[in-house]
Every structure is written in structure tokens, then in C-alpha cells.
XYZ file of C-alpha atoms in Angstrom:
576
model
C -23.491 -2.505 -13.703
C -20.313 -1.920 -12.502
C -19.612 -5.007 -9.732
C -15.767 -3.382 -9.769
C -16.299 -0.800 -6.448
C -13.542 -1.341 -3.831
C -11.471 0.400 -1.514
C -7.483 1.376 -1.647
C -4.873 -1.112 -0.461
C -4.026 -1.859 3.137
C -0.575 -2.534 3.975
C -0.081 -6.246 3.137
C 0.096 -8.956 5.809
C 0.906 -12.841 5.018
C 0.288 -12.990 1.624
C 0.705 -16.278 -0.337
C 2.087 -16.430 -4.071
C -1.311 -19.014 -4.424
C -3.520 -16.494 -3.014
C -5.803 -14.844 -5.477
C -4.991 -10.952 -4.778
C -1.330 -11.639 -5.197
C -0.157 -11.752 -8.796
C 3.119 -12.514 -10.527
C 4.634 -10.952 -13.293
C 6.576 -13.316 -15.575
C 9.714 -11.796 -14.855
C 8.977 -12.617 -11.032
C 8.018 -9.452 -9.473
C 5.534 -10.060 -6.839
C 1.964 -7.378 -7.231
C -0.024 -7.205 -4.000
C -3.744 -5.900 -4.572
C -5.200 -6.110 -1.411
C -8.267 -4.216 -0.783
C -10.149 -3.096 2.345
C -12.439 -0.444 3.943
C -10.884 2.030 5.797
C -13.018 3.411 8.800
C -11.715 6.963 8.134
C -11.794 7.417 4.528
C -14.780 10.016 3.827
C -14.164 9.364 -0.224
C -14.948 6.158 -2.101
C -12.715 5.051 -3.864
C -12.684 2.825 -6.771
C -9.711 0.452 -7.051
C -8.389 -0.191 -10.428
C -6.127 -3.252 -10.051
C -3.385 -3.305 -12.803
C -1.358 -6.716 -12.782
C 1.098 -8.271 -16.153
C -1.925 -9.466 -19.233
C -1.678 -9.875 -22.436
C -4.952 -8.880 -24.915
C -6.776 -11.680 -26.441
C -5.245 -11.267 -30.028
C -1.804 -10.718 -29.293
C 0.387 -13.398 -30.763
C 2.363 -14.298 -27.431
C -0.614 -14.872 -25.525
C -0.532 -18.729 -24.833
C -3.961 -19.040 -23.479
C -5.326 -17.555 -27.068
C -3.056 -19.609 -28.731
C -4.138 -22.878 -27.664
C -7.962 -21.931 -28.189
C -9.793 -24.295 -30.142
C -10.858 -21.192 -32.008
C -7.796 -19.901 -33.049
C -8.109 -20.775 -36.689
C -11.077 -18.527 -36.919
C -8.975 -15.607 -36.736
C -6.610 -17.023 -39.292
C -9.628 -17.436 -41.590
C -11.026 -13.640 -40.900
C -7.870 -12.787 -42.338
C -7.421 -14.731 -44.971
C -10.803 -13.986 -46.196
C -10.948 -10.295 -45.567
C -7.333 -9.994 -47.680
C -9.176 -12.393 -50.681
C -12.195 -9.842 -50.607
C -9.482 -7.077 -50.827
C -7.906 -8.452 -53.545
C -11.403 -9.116 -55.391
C -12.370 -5.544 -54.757
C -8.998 -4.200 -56.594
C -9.441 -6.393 -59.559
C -12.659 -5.491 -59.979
C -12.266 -1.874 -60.017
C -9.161 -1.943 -62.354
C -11.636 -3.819 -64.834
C -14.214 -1.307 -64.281
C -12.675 2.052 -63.558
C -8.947 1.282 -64.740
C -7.514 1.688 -61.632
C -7.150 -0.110 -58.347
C -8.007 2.096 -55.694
C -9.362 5.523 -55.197
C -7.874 8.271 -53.304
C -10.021 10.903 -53.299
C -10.609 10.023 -49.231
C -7.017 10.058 -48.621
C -6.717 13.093 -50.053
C -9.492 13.572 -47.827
C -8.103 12.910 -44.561
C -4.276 14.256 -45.394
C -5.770 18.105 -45.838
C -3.714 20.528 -43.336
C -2.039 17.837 -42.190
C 0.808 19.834 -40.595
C -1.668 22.496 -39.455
C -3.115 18.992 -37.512
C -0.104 17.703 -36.309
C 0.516 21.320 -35.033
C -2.460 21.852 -33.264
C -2.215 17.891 -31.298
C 1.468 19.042 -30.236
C 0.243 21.961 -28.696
C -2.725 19.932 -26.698
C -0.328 17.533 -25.661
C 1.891 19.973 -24.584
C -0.846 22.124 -22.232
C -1.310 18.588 -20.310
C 2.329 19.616 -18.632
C 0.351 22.170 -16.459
C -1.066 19.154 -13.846
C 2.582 18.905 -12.572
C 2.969 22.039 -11.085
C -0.311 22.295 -10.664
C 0.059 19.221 -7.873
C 3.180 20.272 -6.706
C 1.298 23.575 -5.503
C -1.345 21.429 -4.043
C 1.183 19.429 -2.303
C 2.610 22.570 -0.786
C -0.353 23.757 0.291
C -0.208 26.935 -1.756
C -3.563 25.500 -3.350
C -6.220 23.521 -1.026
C -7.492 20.558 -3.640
C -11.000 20.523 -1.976
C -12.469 22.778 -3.340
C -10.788 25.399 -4.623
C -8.299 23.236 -6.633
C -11.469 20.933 -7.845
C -12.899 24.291 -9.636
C -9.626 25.536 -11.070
C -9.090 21.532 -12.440
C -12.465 21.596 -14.079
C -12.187 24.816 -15.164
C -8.856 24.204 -17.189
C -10.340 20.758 -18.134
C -13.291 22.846 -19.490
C -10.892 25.313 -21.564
C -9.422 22.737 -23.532
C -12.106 21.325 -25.067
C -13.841 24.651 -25.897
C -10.547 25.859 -27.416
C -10.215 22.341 -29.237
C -14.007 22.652 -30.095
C -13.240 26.152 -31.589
C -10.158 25.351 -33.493
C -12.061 23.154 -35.644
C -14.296 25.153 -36.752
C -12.270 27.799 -37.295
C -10.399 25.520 -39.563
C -13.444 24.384 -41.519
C -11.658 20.870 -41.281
C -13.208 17.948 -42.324
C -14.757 15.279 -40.346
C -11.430 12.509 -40.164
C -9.469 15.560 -38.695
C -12.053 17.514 -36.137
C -13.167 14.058 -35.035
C -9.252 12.636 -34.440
C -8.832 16.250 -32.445
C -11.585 15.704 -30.929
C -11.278 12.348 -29.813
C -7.713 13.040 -28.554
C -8.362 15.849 -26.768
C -10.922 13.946 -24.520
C -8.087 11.211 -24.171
C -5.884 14.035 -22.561
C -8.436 15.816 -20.972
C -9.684 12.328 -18.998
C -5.939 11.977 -18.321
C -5.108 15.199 -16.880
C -8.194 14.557 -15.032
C -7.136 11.182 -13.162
C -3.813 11.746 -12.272
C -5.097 15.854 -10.529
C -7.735 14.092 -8.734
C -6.203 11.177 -7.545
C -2.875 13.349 -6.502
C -5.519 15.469 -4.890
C -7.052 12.963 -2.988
C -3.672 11.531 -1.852
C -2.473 14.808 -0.917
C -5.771 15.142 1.519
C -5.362 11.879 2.679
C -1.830 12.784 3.635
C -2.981 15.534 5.811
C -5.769 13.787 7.144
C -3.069 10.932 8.151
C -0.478 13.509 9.632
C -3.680 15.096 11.989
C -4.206 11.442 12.903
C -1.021 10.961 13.769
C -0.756 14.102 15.823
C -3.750 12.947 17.601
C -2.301 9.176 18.232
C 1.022 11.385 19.463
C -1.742 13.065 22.304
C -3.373 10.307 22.986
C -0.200 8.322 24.272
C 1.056 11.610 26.037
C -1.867 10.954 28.417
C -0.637 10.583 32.101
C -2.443 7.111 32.427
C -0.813 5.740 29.402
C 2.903 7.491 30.219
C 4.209 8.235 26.905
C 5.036 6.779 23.613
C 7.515 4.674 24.533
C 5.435 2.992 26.912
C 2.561 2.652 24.799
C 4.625 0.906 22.794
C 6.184 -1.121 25.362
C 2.339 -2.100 26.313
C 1.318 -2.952 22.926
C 4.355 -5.279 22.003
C 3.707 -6.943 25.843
C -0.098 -7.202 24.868
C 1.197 -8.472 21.264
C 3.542 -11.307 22.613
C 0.969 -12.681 25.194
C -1.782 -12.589 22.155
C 0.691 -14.163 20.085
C 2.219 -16.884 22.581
C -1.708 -17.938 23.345
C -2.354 -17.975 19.507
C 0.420 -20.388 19.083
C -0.334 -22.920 21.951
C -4.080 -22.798 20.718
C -2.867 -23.304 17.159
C -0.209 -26.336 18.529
C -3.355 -27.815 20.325
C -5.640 -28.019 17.002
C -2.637 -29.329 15.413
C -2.038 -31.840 17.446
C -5.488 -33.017 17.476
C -5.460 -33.314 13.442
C -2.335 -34.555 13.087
C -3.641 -37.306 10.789
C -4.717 -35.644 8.477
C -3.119 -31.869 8.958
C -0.010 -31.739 6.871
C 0.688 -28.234 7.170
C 4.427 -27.672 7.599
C 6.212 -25.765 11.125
C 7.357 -23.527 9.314
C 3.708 -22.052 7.878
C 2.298 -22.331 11.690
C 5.335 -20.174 12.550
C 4.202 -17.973 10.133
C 0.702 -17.787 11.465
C 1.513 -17.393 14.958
C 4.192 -14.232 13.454
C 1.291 -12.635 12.141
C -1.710 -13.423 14.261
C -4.594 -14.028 13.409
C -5.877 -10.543 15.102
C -4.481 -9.280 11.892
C -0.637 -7.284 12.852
C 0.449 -4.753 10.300
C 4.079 -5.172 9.492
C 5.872 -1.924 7.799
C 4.969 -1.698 4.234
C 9.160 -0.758 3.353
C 10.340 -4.046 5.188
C 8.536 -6.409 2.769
C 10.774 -6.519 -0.052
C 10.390 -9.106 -3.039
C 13.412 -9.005 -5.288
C 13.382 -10.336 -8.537
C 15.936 -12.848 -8.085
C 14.354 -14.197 -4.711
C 11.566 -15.388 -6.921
C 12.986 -16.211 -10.330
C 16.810 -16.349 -9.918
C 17.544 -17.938 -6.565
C 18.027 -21.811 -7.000
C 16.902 -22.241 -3.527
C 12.928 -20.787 -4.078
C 10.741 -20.772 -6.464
C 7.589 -18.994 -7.152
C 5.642 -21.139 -4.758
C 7.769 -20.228 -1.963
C 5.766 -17.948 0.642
C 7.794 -14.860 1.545
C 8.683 -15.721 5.547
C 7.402 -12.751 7.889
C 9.011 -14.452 10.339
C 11.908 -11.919 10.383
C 10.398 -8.859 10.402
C 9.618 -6.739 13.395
C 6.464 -4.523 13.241
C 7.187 -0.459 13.866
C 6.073 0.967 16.940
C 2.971 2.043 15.143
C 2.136 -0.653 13.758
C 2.547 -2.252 17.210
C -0.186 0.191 18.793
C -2.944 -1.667 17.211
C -1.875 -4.117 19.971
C -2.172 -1.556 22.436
C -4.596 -2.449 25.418
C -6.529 0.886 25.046
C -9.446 0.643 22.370
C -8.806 3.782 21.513
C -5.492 3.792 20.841
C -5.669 0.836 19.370
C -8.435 2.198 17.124
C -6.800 4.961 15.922
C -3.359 4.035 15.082
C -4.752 1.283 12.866
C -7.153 4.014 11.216
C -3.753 6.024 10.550
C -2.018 2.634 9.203
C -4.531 2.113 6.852
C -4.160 5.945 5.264
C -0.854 5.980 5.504
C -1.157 2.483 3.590
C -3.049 4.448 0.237
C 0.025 6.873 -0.018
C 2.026 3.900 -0.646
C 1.856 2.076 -4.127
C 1.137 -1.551 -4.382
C 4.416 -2.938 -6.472
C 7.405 -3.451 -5.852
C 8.893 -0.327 -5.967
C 6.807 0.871 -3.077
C 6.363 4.360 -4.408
C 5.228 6.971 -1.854
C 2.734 9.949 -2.185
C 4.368 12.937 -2.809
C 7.730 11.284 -4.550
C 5.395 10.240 -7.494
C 5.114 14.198 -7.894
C 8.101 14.354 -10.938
C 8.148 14.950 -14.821
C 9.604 11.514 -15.485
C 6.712 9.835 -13.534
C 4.055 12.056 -15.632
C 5.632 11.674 -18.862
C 5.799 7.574 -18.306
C 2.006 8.262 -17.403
C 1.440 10.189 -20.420
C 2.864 7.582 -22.451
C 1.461 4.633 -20.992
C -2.034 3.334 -22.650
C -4.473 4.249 -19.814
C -6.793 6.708 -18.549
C -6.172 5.833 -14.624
C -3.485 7.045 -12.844
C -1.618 5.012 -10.272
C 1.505 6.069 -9.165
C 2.933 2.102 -10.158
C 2.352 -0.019 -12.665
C 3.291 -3.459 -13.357
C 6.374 -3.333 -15.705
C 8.314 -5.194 -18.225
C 11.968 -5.811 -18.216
C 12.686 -4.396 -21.804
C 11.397 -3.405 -25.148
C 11.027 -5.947 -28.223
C 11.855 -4.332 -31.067
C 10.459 -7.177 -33.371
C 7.225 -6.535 -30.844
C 7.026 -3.000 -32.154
C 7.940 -4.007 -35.989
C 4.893 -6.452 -35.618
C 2.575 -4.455 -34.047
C 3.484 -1.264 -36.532
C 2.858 -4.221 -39.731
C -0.442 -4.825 -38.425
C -1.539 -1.145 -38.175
C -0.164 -0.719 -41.570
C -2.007 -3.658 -42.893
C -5.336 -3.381 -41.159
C -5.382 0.546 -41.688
C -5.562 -0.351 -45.979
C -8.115 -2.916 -45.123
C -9.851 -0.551 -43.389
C -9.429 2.421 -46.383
C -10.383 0.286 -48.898
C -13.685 -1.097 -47.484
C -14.410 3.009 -46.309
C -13.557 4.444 -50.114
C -15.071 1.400 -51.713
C -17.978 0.716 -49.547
C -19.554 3.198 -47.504
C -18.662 6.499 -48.997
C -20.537 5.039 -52.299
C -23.254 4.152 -50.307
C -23.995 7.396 -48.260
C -27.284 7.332 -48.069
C -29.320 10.949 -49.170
C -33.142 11.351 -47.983
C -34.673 10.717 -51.616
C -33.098 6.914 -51.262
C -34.925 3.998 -49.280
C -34.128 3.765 -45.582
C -34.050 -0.011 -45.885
C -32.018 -0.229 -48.942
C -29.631 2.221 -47.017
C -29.383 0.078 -43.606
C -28.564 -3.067 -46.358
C -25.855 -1.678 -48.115
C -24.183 -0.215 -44.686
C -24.445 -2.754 -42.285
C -21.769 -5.012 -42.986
C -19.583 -2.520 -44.477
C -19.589 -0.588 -40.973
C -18.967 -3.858 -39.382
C -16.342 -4.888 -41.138
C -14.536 -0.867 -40.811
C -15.791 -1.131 -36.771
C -13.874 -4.856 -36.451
C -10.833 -3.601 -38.097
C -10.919 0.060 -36.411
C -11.116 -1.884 -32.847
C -8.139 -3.872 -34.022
C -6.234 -1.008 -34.990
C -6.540 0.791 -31.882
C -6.910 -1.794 -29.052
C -4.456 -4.455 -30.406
C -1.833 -2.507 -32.035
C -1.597 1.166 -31.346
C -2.221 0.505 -27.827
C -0.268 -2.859 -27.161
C 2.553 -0.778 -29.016
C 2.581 2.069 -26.699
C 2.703 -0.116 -23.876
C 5.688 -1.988 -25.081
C 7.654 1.568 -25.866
C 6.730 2.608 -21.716
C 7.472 -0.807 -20.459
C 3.804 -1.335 -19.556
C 2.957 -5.078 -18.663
C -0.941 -4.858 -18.488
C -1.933 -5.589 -22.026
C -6.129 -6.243 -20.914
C -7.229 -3.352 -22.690
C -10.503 -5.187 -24.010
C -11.869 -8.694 -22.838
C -14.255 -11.121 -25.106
C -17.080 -8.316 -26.053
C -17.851 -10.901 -28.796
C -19.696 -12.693 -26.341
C -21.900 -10.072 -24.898
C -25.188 -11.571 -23.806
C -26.196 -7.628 -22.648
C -25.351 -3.824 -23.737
C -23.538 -3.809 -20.046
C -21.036 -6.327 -20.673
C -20.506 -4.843 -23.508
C -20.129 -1.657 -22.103
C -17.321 -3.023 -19.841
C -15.656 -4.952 -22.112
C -14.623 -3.184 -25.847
C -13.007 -0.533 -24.160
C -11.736 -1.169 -20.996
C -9.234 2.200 -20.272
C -12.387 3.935 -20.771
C -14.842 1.517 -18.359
C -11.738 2.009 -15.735
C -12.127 5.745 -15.742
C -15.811 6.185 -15.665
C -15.468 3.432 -12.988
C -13.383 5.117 -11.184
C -14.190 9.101 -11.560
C -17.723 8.863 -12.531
C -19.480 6.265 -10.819
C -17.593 6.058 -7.659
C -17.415 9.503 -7.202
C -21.051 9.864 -7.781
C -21.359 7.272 -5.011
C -19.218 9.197 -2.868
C -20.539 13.338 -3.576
C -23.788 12.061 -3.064
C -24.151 9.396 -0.442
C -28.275 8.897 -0.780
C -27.400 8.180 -4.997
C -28.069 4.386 -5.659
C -26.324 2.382 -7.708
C -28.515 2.695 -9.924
C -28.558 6.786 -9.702
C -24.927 6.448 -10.555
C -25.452 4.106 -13.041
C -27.664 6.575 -15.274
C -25.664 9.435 -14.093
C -22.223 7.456 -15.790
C -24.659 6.549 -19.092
C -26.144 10.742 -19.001
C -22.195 11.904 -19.743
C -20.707 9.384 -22.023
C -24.023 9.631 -24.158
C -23.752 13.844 -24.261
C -19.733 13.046 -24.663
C -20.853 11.040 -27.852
C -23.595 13.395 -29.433
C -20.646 16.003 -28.692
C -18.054 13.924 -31.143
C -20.770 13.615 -33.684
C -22.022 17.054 -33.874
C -18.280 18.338 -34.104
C -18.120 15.798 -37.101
C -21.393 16.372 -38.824
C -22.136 19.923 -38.090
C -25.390 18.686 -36.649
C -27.316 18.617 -33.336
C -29.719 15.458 -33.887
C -29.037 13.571 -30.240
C -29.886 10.546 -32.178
C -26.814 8.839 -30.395
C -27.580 10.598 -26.691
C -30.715 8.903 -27.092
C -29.885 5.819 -28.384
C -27.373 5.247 -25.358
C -30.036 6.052 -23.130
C -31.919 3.361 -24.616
C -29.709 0.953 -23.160
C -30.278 1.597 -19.596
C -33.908 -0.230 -19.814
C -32.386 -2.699 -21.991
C -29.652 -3.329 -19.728
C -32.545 -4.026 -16.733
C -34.284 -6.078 -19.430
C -31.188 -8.139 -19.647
C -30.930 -9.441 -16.082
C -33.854 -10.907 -15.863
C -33.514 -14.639 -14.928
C -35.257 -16.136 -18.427
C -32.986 -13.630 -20.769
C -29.837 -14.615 -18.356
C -30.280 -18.370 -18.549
C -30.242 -17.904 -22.512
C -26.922 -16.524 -23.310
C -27.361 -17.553 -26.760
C -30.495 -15.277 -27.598
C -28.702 -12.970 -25.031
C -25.346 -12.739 -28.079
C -27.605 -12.956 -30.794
C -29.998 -9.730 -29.878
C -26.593 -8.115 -29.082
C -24.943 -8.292 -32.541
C -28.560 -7.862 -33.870
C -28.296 -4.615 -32.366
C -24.424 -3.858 -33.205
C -25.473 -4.426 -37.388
C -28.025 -2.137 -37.278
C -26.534 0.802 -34.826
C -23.958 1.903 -37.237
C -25.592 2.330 -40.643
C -28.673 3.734 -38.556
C -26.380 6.630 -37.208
C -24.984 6.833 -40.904
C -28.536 7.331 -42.326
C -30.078 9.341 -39.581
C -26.754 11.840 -39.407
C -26.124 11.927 -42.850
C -29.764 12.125 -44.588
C -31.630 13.588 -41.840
């Protein structure tokens, strides 16, 4: 289900601006997202790789733009703002007025007492940077101790959220907005303590493996650092010097059709092809070296010629295995406390308010201490994106008050009739609530924190399966039950398939669900726990090779299933 499992970032070597895992920002900034297994990492660890996107529906996005399809959206529009209109005129005939607002009224009930009680949760998130800052000075040890307290306070908060509502007798907009948030903080505060925690125990581990490369060099056979180093850079050079004349030979053979330039062979024979480490803080891509200077462009390679490896990154050389072994097992931790842009952030420096207040702000549930970043803030970006909330958020009240709170459904009506009446109502409110929060609340917030990764869904329209799907509507939410769910599943218990980890992902976000909709409807049915179980033999229905072939009966059993979901969870919740 989830193909995404990786490893953290080694230190780049020759990278390309044509290779795939480099990407480039429009502004010119250069991303590396490199990934590799590292021998001595006892945690999986799920890369999330974050690089400048825009979503499908934004306006700037070229690619969407030139779609053949593009007029479609024009027409949902259009046609959704004509049934709007229709839907006034015809209640002002009817009723004499245009609109009700009993829901508003509704919805805007102790709204200060609301606005109150979200302050303070936002506010309690503050505790994770102390909280790291102890762990970083070893006042609290992360495994386990700090695990428990983490959990614990994660646990707190959403009993004390849980309680509030009730004790506020709210009704369901507010103790399900509450709600809702609360788990968005809650799954924040989550990833950025554990993955500080991990980074502070891969810190130590790298700082013991150090010590140990320092003893292993202090043998009397090997006669010090300094001449380990002196060993490995002779050992490097000779490697290096046979690369080249090999490499000079093969050229010279293919010259006829080998148009590779010197100055790319020079570049080969600079980094080996055994694989030498330079220093992570002497590869430097500045803006203007990729956008501004006359003399290079984009497809310019950045020359390694230049730079001289560090003397530990020269042990990897060294002729002892060992040695060798274990200073490129340190390299590669020492490479995860380092971010992967251009700013080259290093574990603990990342421990500051102004890096978890960016965080905070930013439109993601996975912490990495870099993101890719814009140069500035649009304020006709903002203006547009605020319009569109404002204009899709009526849409949205006036098919809710004129459409499905009518309809409710009550036990003495027909369950048919009721799953009629509902179904494209709750479409049309599901369409527009997905555009609300996906393509302008969140593509908003990232322009305010200067966030350039704008992917938060991908083309769930054309699901063929309820695990595309799955990874695709909601993708800040896929990335952290990626990342803290399934691949730590994968990692606390080594002997848990895929599989295993798989159902154990689906077993929380389905009691996470029946938990929203009993705080909402004052009901424990676990009609929605079991309905997202469901989809875990559907899923395995799905890949089989007839159903894959067919992606159009694949789409087509998919929204089948979308229709129906919603006004079944109305009826069953509300009538039952």
C-alpha cells in the first residue's frame, strides 16, 4: 500500500541538475533527496521528500493550465453558481426569502468561548520545544522514557479536548472543528518530538562511533590519526589515478561515438566511482550560481572538482576494512543530522522557537528541519485564495441548509428514498469542502510561511482502488501515517509484514474516525470503523491483474462507492 518506505539522506556526491533525485526550485535553489540504507541505523525510517509543487487547481500551475480538461472546471463552476442562483429564486418565491440561517446561527453559538478554547490548544503545542531541548541535553533520555512522557501529553490533550466539549454541550460544527484540530496539533507535536528524538539518538550514536573510529586509528599498527589519514588519501589518489587511466582507455576506445566532455570525466575520476563522500558544508549552491550568473545555467553540473574531502571522509579510503567500514557508517549518521536544502541545517540548531513556529504554521503534519521555500509572499495570492474560501464556503452553506439538513433522514422514512435525496447533495458539500481546505486554506497558509510544496492532494478523481485513494485526497495526512505509523510499525516490530503494518495503519485511522463521529453524534455505532476496515479486502481485491488492467471499472466502482458512503453514514448515524 504504501510503495513510499526509504531511508534518510546520505551526504550528496556528484549530483546532476538532470538527475531525478535532484530538484529545482523556480527561484534556482538546488534540493538534493538522496536516499540510502545506512548499515547502522536500528530505526526505519520513512523519507518524506518535500521539493517546490503547485496543487492541481491552483491557477499558476502551467501543467493544469494547459490540460485539455481545463474547461471542465470552468463549467463545475459555472454550473454550481447557476444552481445557486436557481435555489435562491426559488425559495424567495416559496418562503419569501433567499436563504435560511437557522444553521449559521447554528454553527456561530459560543463562538468566542470556541475561539478561546483553539487558542489555548494551540498554545499547549509550545511545550515540544523545551521538551527537546531537555532531550537534547540529556536531562531526558528520548528512548523510552521521553516516548512515554510524549504519548502521555499527546494523550492529555485529546481527553481534555474530548471533555471540553461535552462539558459545553456544543453542537456538532463546533466539537467536530475542535476535534478535528486538536488531532492536527496533536499529529504535529507528535512528528517534530519524535523525529527530534530520533535525531538526538542518532547524534549520540554518531559521537560513540566516532569515539570508536578515534580508537581504532590510535592502534599502534595504524600510528595515529594523522596517519590514517595520510594512508587513506595515498590509497584514495592511487584508486583515483587507476580510475582515470581506465576511464581514458574506454574513452579512447569509443571515441566515435562517446561525446562526453573532459571536463565531466574529470569529474568522475574527482569522485570515483568507489563512491568518496565530500563534506556536506563545502557543497554550496547559491541562488545566483544557478539563476543569476550569465555564465551557467540550470543545466550546468556543480564541478566537485575543487573540493577536498575531510579527513573523515577520506577514511573510507583507508586500507583497513574496518576502518574503512566504520567511518563511512559514522558519515552516513552524521549525514541524517544534516538537512537536505540549501541551508544545510544541522541537528540540534533546528532546536529554536522561530523554527517551531514556521513549523507550526506551515501546512504539514511531517517535520523536517528544511523545507523548500519561496522568495516572498503574493499578496494578490492570498486575496485570491481568501475569495475562493469565501465563495466556495456559501456554496457549500447553501447546498448544507437547503439540501441535506431538509433531508435528514428519521427511522419511520425509507432507507432508499433517504440514500436518493443525500447522495449528491453530500457530494456536492464533500467536492466543495475538499476545495476549501486543500486548495485554499492550505495553499494560503503556505504562501503566508513561504512554503513552496503546494502537492497537498494528487488526481484522487482517478482512483481505480480505495488505496490510491487513500494516498491521494489527503496527502499531509498519508505522509504522517507513512511516516509514524507504518514505518514505525515496520521498525518496533521487525517480524510485522507489510501487510501487518498495513492493517495496523487502517486499525487507527478507522478508531480515529468513529472517535470524530461519536464526539459529533453522541453515538457509539462503529459504522465508520467498520466500514474502513472493509477496505482492506477490497484494497487486495483491487490488485488483482483482471480489476488492474480495467482502470475504467476500477474509477467507476470507486465513485460508486464514494455516492453511497456519505448519505449511508448520514442515515445510519442519524436514524439509527
Amino acid at each position: 500500500m504504501f510503495p513510499f518506505i526509504t531511508h534518510p539522506p546520505r551526504p550528496p556526491t556528484a549530483m546532476k541538475p538532470d538527475d531525478k533525485s535532484a530538484n529545482y526550485a523556480a527561484e534556482g535553489t538546488l534540493y538534493v533527496s538522496k536516499t540510502f540504507r545506512s548499515k547502522s541505523a536500528k530505526r526505519l525510517h520513512a523519507l518524506i521528500t518535500f521539493k517546490p509543487r503547485k496543487s492541481h487547481f491552483d491557477m499558476t500551475n502551467e501543467s493544469s493550465g494547459s490540460n485539455e480538461f481545463r474547461g471542465f472546471f470552468t463549467l463545475f463552476w459555472m454550473s454550481l453558481f447557476l444552481f445557486t442562483l436557481q435555489t435562491f429564486v426559488s425559495s424567495l418565491e416559496i418562503k419569501g426569502y433567499a436563504l435560511s440561517f437557522a444553521f449559521a446561527t447554528m454553527f456561530s453559538r459560543d463562538a468566542v468561548a470556541l475561539a478561546l478554547s483553539d487558542a489555548v490548544l494551540v498554545l499547549a503545542t509550545a511545550i515540544c520545544v523545551p521538551f527537546t531541548k531537555a532531550i537534547n541535553r540529556g536531562w531526558i533520555k528520548y528512548y523510552w522514557i521521553g516516548v512515554v512522557i510524549q504519548h502521555g501529553f499527546q494523550t492529555f490533550v485529546l481527553a481534555a479536548v474530548i471533555t471540553w466539549t461535552y462539558h459545553r454541550q456544543w453542537p456538532w460544527v463546533q466539537s467536530g472543528f475542535l476535534t478535528l484540530h486538536s488531532l492536527v496539533m496533536i499529529m504535529k507535536m507528535h512528528s517534530y518530538i519524535s523525529m527530534n528524538g530520533y535525531l538526538h539518538d542518532v547524534s549520540q550514536r554518531s559521537q560513540r562511533l566516532f569515539a570508536h573510529l578515534r580508537s581504532l586509528t590510535e592502534d599502534p599498527s595504524i600510528g595515529g590519526w594523522d596517519k590514517a589519514c595520510f594512508d587513506a588519501k595515498t590509497k584514495f589518489d592511487l584508486d583515483s589515478s587507476q580510475d582515470a587511466k581506465a576511464d581514458t582507455e574506454v574513452l579512447i576506445i569509443n571515441s566515435a561515438s562517446d561525446s562526453q566532455p573532459a571536463n565531466g570525466l574529470r569529474r568522475r575520476w574527482s569522485v570515483g566511482s568507489s563512491g568518496t563522500v565530500v563534506e556536506l558544508d563545502a557543497i554550496v549552491v547559491e541562488e545566483n550560481s544557478l539563476s543569476s550568473d550569465s555564465s551557467s545555467s540550470p543545466s550546468t553540473p556543480v564541478d566537485l572538482c575543487s573540493l577536498t574531502p575531510t579527513p573523515i571522509s577520506t577514511l573510507v579510503h583507508h586500507p583497513s576494512q574496518v576502518i574503512a567500514s566504520v567511518a563511512q557508517e559514522f558519515l552516513e549518521l552524521d549525514a541524517e543530522l544534516v538537512s537536505t536544502g540549501t541551508e544545510q541545517v544541522k541537528y540540534p540548531q533546528n532546536l529554536t522557537w522561530k523554527n517551531f513556529c514556521n513549523y507550526m504554521l506551515i501546512p504539514t503534519l511531517v517535520y523536517e528541519m528544511e523545507y523548500p521555500r519561496t522568495d516572498r509572499i503574493r499578496p494578490e495570492y492570498v486575496f485570491e485564495k481568501t475569495v475562493a474560501f469565501m465563495g466556495s464556503f456559501a456554496l457549500l452553506y447553501t447546498v448544507t441548509e437547503s439540501f441535506i439538513i431538509p433531508l435528514t433522514p428519521s427511522p419511520d422514512q425509507s432507507f432508499i428514498r433517504s440514500l436518493l435525496d443525500l447522495a449528491l447533495p453530500f457530494m456536492i458539500s464533500y467536492l466543495l469542502l475538499f476545495y476549501i481546505i486543500f486548495e485554499c486554506i492550505c495553499n494560503a497558509f503556505a504562501e503566508l510561511s513561504y512554503f513552496a510544496d503546494r502537492q497537498f492532494y494528487e488526481d484522487w478523481w482517478n482512483s481505480t482502488s480505495w488505496d490510491e485513494f487513500s494516498r491521494k485526497w489527503n496527502k499531509p495526512v498519508h505522509q504522517f501515517l507513512l511516516r509514524h505509523v507504518y514505518a514505525s510499525s515496520l521498525a518496533a516490530y521487525p517480524s510485522l509484514s507489510r501487510t501487518g503494518a498495513m492493517f495496523v495503519t487502517f486499525l487507527l485511522s478507522a478508531a480515529v474516525h468513529e472517535l470524530v463521529m461519536v464526539i459529533v453524534t453522541r453515538k457509539l455505532r462503529l459504522y465508520l470503523f467498520f466500514m474502513q476496515l472493509v477496505q482492506i479486502p477490497l484494497i487486495m481485491v483491487s490488485r488483482a491483474p483482471v480489476i488492474k488492467r480495467n482502470k475504467l471499472v476500477g474509477n467507476i466502482v470507486f465513485w460508486l462507492g464514494l455516492y453511497a458512503g456519505f448519505p449511508l453514514l448520514c442515515v445510519a448515524y442519524v436514524a439509527y
